JSON list of C-alpha atoms in Angstrom, two decimals:
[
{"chain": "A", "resi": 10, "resn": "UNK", "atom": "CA", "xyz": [5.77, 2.46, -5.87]},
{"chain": "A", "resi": 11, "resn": "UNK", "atom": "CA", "xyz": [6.51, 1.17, -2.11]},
{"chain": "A", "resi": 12, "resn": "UNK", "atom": "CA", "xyz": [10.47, 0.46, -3.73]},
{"chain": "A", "resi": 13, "resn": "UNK", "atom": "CA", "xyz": [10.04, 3.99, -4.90]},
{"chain": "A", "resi": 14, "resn": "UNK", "atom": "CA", "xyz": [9.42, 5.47, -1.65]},
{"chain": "A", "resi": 15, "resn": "UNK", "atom": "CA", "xyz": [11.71, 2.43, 0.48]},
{"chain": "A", "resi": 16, "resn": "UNK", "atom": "CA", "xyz": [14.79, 4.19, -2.07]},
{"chain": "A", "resi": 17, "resn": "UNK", "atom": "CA", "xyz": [13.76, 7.48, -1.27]},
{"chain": "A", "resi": 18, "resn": "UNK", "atom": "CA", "xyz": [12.87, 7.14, 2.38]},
{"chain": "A", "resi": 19, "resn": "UNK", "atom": "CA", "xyz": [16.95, 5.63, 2.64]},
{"chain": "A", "resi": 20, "resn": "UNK", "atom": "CA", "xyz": [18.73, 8.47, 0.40]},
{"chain": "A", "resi": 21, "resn": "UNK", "atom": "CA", "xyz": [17.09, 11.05, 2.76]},
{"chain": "A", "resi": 22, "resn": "UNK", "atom": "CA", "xyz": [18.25, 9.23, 5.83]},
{"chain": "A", "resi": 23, "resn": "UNK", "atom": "CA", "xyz": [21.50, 9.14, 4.41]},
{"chain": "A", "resi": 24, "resn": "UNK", "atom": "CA", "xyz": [21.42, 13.02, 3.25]},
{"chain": "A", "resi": 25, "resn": "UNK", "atom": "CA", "xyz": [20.13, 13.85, 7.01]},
{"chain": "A", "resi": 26, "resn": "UNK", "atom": "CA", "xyz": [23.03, 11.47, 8.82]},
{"chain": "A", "resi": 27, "resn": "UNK", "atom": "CA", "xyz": [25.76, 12.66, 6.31]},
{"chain": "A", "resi": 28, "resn": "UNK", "atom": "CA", "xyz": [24.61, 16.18, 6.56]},
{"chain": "A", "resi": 29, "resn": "UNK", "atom": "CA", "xyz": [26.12, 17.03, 2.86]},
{"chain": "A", "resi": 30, "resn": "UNK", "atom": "CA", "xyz": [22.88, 18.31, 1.29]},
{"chain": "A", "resi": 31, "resn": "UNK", "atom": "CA", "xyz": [24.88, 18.80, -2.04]},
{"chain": "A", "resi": 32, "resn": "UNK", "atom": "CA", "xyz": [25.76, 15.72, -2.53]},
{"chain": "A", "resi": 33, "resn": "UNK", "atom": "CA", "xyz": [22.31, 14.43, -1.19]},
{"chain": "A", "resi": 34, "resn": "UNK", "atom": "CA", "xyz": [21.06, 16.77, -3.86]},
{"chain": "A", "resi": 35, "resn": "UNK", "atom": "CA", "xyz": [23.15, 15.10, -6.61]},
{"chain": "A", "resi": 36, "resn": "UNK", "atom": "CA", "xyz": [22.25, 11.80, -5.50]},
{"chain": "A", "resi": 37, "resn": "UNK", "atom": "CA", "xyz": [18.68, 12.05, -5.72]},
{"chain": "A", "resi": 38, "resn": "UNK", "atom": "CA", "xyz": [18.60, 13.69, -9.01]},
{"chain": "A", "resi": 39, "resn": "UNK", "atom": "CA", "xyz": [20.85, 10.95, -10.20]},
{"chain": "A", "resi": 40, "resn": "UNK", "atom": "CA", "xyz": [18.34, 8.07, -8.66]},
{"chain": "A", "resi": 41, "resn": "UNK", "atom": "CA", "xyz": [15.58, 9.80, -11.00]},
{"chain": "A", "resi": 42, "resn": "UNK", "atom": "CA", "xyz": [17.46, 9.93, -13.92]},
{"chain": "A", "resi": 43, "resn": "UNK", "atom": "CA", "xyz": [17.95, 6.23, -13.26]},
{"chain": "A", "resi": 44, "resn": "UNK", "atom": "CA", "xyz": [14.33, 5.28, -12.33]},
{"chain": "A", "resi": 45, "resn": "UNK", "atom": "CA", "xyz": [12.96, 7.39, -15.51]},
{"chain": "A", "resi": 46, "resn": "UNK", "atom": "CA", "xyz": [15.77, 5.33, -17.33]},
{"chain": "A", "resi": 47, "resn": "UNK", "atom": "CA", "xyz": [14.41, 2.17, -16.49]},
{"chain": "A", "resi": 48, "resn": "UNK", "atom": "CA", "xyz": [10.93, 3.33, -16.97]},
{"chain": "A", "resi": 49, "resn": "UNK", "atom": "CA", "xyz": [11.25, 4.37, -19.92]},
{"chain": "A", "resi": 50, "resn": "UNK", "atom": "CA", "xyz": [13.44, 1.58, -21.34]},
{"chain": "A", "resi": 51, "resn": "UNK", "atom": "CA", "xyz": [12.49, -1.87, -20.21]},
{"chain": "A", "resi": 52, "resn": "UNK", "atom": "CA", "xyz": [8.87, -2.58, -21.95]},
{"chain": "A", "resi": 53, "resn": "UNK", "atom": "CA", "xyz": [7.72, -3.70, -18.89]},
{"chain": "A", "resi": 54, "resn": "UNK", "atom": "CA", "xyz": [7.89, -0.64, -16.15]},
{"chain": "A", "resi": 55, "resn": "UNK", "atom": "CA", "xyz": [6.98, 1.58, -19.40]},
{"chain": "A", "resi": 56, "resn": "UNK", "atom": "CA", "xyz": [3.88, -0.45, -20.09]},
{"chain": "A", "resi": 57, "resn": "UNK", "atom": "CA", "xyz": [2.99, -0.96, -16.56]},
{"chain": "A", "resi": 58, "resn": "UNK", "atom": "CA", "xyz": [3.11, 3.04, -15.96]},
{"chain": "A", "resi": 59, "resn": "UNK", "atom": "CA", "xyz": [1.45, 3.49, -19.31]},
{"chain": "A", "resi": 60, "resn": "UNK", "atom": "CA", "xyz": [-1.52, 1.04, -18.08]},
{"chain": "A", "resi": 61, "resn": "UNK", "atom": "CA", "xyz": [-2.28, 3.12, -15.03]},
{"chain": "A", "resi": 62, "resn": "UNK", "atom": "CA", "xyz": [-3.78, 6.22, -17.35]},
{"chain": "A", "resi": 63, "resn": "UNK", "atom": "CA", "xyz": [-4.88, 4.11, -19.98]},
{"chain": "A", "resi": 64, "resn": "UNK", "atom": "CA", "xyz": [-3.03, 2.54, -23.31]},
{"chain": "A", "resi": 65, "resn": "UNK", "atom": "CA", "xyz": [-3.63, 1.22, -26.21]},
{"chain": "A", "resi": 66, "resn": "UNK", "atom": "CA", "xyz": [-1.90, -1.67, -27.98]},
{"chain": "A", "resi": 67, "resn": "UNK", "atom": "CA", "xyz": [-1.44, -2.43, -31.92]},
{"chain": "A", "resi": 68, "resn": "UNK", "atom": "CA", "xyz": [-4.05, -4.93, -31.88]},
{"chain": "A", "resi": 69, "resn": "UNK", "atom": "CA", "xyz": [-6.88, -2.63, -30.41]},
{"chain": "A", "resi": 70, "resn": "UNK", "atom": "CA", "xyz": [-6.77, -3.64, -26.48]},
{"chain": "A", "resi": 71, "resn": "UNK", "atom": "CA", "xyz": [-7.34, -0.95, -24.08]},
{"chain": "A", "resi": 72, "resn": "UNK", "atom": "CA", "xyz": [-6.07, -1.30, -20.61]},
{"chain": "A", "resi": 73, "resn": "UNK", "atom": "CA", "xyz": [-6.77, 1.24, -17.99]},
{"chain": "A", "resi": 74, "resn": "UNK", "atom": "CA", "xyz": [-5.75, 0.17, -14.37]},
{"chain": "A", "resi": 75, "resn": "UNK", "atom": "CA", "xyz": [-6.65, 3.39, -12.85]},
{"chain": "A", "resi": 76, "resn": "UNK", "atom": "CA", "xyz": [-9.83, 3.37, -14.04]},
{"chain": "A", "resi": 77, "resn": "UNK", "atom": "CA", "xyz": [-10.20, -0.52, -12.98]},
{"chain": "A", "resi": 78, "resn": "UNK", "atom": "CA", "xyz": [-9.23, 0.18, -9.65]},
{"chain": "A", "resi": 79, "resn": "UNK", "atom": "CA", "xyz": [-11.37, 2.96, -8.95]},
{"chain": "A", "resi": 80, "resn": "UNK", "atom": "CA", "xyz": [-14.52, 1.05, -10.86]},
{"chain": "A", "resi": 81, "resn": "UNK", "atom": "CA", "xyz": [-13.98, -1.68, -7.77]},
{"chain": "A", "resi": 82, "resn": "UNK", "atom": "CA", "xyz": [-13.27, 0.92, -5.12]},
{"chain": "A", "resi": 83, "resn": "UNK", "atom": "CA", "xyz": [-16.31, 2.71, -5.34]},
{"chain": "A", "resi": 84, "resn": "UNK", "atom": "CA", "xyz": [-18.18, -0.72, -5.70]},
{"chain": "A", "resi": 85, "resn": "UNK", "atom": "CA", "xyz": [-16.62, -2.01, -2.37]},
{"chain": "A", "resi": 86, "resn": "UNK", "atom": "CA", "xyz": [-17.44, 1.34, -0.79]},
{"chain": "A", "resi": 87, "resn": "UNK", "atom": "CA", "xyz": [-21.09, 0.96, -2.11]},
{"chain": "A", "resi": 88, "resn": "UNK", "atom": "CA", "xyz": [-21.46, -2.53, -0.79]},
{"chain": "A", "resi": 89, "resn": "UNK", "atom": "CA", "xyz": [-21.03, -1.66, 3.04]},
{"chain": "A", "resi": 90, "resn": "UNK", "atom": "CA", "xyz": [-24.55, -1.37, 4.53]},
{"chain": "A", "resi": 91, "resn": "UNK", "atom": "CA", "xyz": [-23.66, -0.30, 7.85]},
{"chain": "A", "resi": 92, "resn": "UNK", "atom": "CA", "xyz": [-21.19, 2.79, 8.13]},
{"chain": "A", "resi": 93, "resn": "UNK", "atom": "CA", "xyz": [-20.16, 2.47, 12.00]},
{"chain": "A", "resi": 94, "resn": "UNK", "atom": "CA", "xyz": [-20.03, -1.69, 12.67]},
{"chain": "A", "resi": 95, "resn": "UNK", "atom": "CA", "xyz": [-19.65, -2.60, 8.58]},
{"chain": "A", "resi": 96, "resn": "UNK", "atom": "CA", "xyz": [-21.19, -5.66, 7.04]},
{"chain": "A", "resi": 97, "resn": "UNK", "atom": "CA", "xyz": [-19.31, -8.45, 9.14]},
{"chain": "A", "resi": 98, "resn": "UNK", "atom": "CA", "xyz": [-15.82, -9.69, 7.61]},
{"chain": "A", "resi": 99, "resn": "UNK", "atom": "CA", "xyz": [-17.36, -13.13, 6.91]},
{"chain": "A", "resi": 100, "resn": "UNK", "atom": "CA", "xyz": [-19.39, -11.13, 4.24]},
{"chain": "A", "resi": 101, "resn": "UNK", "atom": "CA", "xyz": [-16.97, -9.11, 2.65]},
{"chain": "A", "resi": 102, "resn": "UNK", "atom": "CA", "xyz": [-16.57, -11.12, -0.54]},
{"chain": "A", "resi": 103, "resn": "UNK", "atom": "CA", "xyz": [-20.53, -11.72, -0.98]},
{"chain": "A", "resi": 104, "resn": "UNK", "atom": "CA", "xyz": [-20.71, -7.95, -0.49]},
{"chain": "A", "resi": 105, "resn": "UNK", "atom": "CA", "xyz": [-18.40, -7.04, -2.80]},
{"chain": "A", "resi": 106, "resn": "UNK", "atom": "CA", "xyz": [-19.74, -9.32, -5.65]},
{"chain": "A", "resi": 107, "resn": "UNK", "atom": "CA", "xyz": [-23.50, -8.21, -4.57]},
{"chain": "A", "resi": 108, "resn": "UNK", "atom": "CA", "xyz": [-22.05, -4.52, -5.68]},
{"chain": "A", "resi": 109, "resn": "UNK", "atom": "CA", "xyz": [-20.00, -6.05, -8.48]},
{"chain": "A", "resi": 110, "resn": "UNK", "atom": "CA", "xyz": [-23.46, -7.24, -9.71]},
{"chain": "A", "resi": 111, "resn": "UNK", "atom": "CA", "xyz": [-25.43, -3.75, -9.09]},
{"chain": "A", "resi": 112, "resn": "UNK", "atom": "CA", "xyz": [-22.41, -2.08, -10.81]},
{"chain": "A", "resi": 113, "resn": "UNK", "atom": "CA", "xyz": [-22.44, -4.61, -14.05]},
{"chain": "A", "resi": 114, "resn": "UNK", "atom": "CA", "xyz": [-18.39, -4.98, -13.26]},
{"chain": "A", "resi": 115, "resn": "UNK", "atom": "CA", "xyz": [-18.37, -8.85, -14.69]},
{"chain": "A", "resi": 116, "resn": "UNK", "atom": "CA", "xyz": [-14.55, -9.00, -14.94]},
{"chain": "A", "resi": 117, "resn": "UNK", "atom": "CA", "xyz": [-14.48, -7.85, -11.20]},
{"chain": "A", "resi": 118, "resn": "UNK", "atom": "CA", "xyz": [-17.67, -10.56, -10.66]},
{"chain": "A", "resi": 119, "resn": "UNK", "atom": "CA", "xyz": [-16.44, -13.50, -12.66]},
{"chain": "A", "resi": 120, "resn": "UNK", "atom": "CA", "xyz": [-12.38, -13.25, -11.11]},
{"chain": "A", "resi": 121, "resn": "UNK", "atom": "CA", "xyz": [-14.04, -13.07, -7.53]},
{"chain": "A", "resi": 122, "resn": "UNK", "atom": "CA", "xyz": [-11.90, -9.40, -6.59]},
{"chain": "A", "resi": 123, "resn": "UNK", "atom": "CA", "xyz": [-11.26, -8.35, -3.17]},
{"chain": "A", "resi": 124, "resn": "UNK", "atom": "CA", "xyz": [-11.63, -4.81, -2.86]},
{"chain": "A", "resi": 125, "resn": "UNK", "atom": "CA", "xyz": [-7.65, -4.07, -3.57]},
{"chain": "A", "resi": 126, "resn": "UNK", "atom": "CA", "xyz": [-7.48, -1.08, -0.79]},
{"chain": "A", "resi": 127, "resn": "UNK", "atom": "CA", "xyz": [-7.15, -2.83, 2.75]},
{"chain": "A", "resi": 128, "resn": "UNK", "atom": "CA", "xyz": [-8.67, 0.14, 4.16]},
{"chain": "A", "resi": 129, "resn": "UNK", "atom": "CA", "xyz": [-12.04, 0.05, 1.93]},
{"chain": "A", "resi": 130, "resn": "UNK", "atom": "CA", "xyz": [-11.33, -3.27, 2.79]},
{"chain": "A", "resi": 131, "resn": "UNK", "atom": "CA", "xyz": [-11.72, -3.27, 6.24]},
{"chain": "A", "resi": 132, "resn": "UNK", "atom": "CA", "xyz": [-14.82, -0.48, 5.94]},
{"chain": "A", "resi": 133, "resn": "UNK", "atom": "CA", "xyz": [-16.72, -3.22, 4.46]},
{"chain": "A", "resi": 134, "resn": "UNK", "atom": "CA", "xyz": [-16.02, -5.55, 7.08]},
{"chain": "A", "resi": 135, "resn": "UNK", "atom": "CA", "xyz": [-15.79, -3.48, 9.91]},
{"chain": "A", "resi": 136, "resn": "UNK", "atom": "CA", "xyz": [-17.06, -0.37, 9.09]},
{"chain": "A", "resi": 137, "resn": "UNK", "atom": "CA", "xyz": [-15.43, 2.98, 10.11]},
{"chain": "A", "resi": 138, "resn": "UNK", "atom": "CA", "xyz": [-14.60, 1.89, 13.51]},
{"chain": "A", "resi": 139, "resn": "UNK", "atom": "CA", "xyz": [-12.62, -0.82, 12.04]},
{"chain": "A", "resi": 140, "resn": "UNK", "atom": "CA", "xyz": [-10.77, 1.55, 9.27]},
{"chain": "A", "resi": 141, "resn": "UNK", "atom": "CA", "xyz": [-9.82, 3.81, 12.53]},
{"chain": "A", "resi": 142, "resn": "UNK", "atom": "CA", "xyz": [-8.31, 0.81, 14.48]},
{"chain": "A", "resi": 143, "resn": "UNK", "atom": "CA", "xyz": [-6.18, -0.59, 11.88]},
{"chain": "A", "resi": 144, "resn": "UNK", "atom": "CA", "xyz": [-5.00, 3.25, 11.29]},
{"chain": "A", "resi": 145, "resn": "UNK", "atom": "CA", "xyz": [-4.53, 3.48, 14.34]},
{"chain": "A", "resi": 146, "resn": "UNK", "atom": "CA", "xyz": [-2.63, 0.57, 14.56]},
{"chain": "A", "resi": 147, "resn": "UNK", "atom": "CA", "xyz": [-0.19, 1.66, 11.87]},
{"chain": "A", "resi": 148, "resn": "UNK", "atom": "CA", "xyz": [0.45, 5.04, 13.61]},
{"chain": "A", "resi": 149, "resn": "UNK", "atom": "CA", "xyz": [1.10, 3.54, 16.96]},
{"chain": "A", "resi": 150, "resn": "UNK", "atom": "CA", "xyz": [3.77, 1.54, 15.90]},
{"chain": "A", "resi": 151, "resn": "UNK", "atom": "CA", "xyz": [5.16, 4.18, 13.03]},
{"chain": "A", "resi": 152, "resn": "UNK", "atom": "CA", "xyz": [5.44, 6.37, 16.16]},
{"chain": "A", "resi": 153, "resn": "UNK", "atom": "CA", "xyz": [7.03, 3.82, 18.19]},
{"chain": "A", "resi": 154, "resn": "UNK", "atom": "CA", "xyz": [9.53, 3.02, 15.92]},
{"chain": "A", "resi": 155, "resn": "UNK", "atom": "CA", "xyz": [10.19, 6.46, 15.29]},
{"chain": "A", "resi": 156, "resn": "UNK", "atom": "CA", "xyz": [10.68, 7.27, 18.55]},
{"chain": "A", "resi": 157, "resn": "UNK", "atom": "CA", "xyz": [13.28, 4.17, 19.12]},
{"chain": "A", "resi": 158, "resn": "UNK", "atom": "CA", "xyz": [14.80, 5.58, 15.67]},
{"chain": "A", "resi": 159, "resn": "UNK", "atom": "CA", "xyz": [14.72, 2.24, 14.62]},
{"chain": "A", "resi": 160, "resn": "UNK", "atom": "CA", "xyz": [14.06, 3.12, 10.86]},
{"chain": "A", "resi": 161, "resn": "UNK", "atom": "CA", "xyz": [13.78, -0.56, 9.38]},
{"chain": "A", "resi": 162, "resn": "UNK", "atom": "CA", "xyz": [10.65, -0.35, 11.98]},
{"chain": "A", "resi": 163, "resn": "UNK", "atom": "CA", "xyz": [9.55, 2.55, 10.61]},
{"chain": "A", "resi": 164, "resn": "UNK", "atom": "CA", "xyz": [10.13, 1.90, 6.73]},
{"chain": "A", "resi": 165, "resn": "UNK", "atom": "CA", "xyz": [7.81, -1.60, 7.34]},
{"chain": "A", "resi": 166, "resn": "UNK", "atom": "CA", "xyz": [5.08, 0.44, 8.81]},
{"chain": "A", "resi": 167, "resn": "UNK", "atom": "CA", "xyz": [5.51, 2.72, 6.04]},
{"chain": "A", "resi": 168, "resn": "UNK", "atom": "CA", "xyz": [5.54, 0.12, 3.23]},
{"chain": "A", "resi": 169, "resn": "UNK", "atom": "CA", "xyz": [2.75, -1.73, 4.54]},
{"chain": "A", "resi": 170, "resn": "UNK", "atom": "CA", "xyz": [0.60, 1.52, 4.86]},
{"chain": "A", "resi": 171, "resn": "UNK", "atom": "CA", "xyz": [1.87, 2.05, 0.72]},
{"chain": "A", "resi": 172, "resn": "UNK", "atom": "CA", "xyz": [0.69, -1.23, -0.08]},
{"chain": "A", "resi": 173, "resn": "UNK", "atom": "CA", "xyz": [-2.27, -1.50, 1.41]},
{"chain": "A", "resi": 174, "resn": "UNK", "atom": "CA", "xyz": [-3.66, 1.49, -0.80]},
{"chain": "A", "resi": 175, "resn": "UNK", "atom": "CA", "xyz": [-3.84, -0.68, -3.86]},
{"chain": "A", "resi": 176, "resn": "UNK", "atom": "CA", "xyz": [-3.82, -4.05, -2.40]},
{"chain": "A", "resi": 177, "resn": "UNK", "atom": "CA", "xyz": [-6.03, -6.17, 0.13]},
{"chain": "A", "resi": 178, "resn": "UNK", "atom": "CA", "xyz": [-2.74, -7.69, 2.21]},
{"chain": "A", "resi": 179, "resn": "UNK", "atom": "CA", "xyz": [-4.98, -9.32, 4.97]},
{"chain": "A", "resi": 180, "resn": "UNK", "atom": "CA", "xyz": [-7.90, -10.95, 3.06]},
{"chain": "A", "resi": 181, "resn": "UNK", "atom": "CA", "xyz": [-5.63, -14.01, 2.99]},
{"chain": "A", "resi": 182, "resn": "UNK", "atom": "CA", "xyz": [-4.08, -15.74, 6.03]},
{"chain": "A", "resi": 183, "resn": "UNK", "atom": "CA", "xyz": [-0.86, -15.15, 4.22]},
{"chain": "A", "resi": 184, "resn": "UNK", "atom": "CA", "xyz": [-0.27, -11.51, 4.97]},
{"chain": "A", "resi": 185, "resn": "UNK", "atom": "CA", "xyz": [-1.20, -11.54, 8.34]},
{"chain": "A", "resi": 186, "resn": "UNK", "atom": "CA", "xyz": [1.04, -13.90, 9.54]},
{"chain": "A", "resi": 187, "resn": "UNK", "atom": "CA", "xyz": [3.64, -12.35, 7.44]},
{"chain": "A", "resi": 188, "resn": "UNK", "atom": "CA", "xyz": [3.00, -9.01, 8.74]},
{"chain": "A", "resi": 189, "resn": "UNK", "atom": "CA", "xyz": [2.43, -10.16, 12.47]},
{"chain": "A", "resi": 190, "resn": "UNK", "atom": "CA", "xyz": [6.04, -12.03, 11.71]},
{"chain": "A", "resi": 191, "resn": "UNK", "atom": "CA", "xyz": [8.21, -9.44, 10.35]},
{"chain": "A", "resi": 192, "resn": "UNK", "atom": "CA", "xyz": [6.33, -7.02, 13.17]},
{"chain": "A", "resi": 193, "resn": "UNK", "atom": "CA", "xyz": [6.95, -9.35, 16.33]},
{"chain": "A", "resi": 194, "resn": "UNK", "atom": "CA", "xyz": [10.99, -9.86, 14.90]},
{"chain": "A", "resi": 195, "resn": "UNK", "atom": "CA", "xyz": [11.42, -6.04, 13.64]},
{"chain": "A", "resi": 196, "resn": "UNK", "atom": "CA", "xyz": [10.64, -4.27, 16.93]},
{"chain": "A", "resi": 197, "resn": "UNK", "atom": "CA", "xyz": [12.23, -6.69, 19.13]},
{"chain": "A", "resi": 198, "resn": "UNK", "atom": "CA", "xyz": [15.26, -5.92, 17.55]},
{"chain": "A", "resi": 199, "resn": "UNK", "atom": "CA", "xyz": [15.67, -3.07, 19.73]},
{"chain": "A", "resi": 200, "resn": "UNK", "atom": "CA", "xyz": [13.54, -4.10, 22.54]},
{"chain": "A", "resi": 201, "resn": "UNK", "atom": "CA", "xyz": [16.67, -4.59, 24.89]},
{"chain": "A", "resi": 202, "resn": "UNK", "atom": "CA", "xyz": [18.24, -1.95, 24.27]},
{"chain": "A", "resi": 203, "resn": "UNK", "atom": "CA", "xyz": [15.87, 1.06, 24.59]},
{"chain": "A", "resi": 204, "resn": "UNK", "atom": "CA", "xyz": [12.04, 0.37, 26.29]},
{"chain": "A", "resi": 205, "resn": "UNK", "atom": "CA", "xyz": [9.72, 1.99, 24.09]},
{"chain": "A", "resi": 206, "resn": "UNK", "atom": "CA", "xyz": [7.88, 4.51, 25.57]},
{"chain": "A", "resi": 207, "resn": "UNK", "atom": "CA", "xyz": [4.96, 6.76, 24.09]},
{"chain": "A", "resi": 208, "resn": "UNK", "atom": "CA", "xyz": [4.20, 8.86, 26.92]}
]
C-alpha cells in the first residue's frame, strides 16, 4: 500500500511539474491497469488482497487479515487503563497479552503480537498525550519538508505515517534508529541551502 501511494504521490508530482494533465491522465490510468495486472496475475498480490476480506483455500483454511487486525486493535485499545498518561511503555506487551487473554485471541497470545498500529501503539503506552506528540511530530516535519519542497522529505513522512497504520515500526530498536537515520540524513539534505522556517 505505502509503494501504492510512494507511485502515486511521484506521477502527480510529475503531472503538476510537467503541467500536461493529459498525458498525466494517461499515465495514471496506465499505472492501474498495470497494478490490477499484477494483482490479479501473480498468486501472491492476488492472494494477499484476497486475505484482507477473507478467503478460502481448497483444503478448507480461512484467512481473514482484516478481521485479524481489527480483533488485536480493539484488544490493544481495551488494554490501556489510563486514557491521558497510558499504561507506561515498559507495559505495553503485558497489556496487550492481559487483553489478548480477556478477548480469548490465543493466536495473538501464544505469537506474543504487538498491537500492529503504532498509534494504538503508543495510546497504550502513552496514552492520548503520547498519540498527539508523535502526530504531531509527523506533521511538523511533513510541513517542514513541504515548505522546503523537498519532496523525498515529505514522501518519508508520508510513508512512515502509511506504515505505521498496520504496523508497530518503533516497538523494536530497529525502526527507530532507522527512522531517526533516514530523518537526520533526509532533511539535512537541504539544510544549506534553504533554513527551514515554520513561522
Amino acid at each position: 500500500m505505502a509503494l501504492y501511494f510512494l507511485l502515486l504521490f511521484n506521477v502527480v508530482l510529475y503531472i503538476r511539474a510537467s503541467k500536461s494533465w493529459k498525458k498525466g491522465a494517461l499515465i495514471l490510468v496506465a499505472v492501474h491497469l498495470a497494478l490490477f495486472a499484477i494483482v490479479w496475475n501473480i498468486g501472491v498480490t492476488k492472494y494477499r488482497i484476497q486475505h484482507i476480506f477473507g478467503f478460502e483455500y481448497y483444503n478448507g483454511y480461512k484467512v481473514n487479515d482484516g478481521q485479524h487486525k481489527l480483533r488485536l486493535w480493539g484488544a490493544a485499545i481495551k488494554s490501556n487503563h489510563n486514557f491521558l498518561f497510558g499504561n507506561g511503555m515498559g507495559d505495553i506487551n503485558s497489556s496487550l497479552n492481559q487483553a489478548y487473554t480477556n478477548l480469548d485471541n490465543k493466536k495473538a497470545l501464544n505469537e506474543n503480537y504487538n498491537a500492529h498500529n503504532q498509534f494504538i501503539e503508543y495510546y497504550v503506552g502513552l496514552g492520548i498525550v503520547g498519540v498527539l506528540a508523535f502526530t504531531y511530530l509527523l506533521f511538523y516535519y511533513g510541513y517542514a519538508f513541504l515548505r522546503a519542497k523537498n519532496f523525498l522529505g515529505l514522501q518519508f513522512i508520508l510513508i512512515t505515517a502509511i506504515l505505521c497504520l498496520t504496523e508497530s515500526l518503533w516497538s523494536r530498536h530497529h525502526g527507530i534508529v532507522f527512522f531517526v537515520m533516514a530523518l537526520g540524513v533526509i532533511w539535512q539534505l537541504n539544510k544549506d541551502e534553504t533554513q527551514i522556517s515554520l513561522s
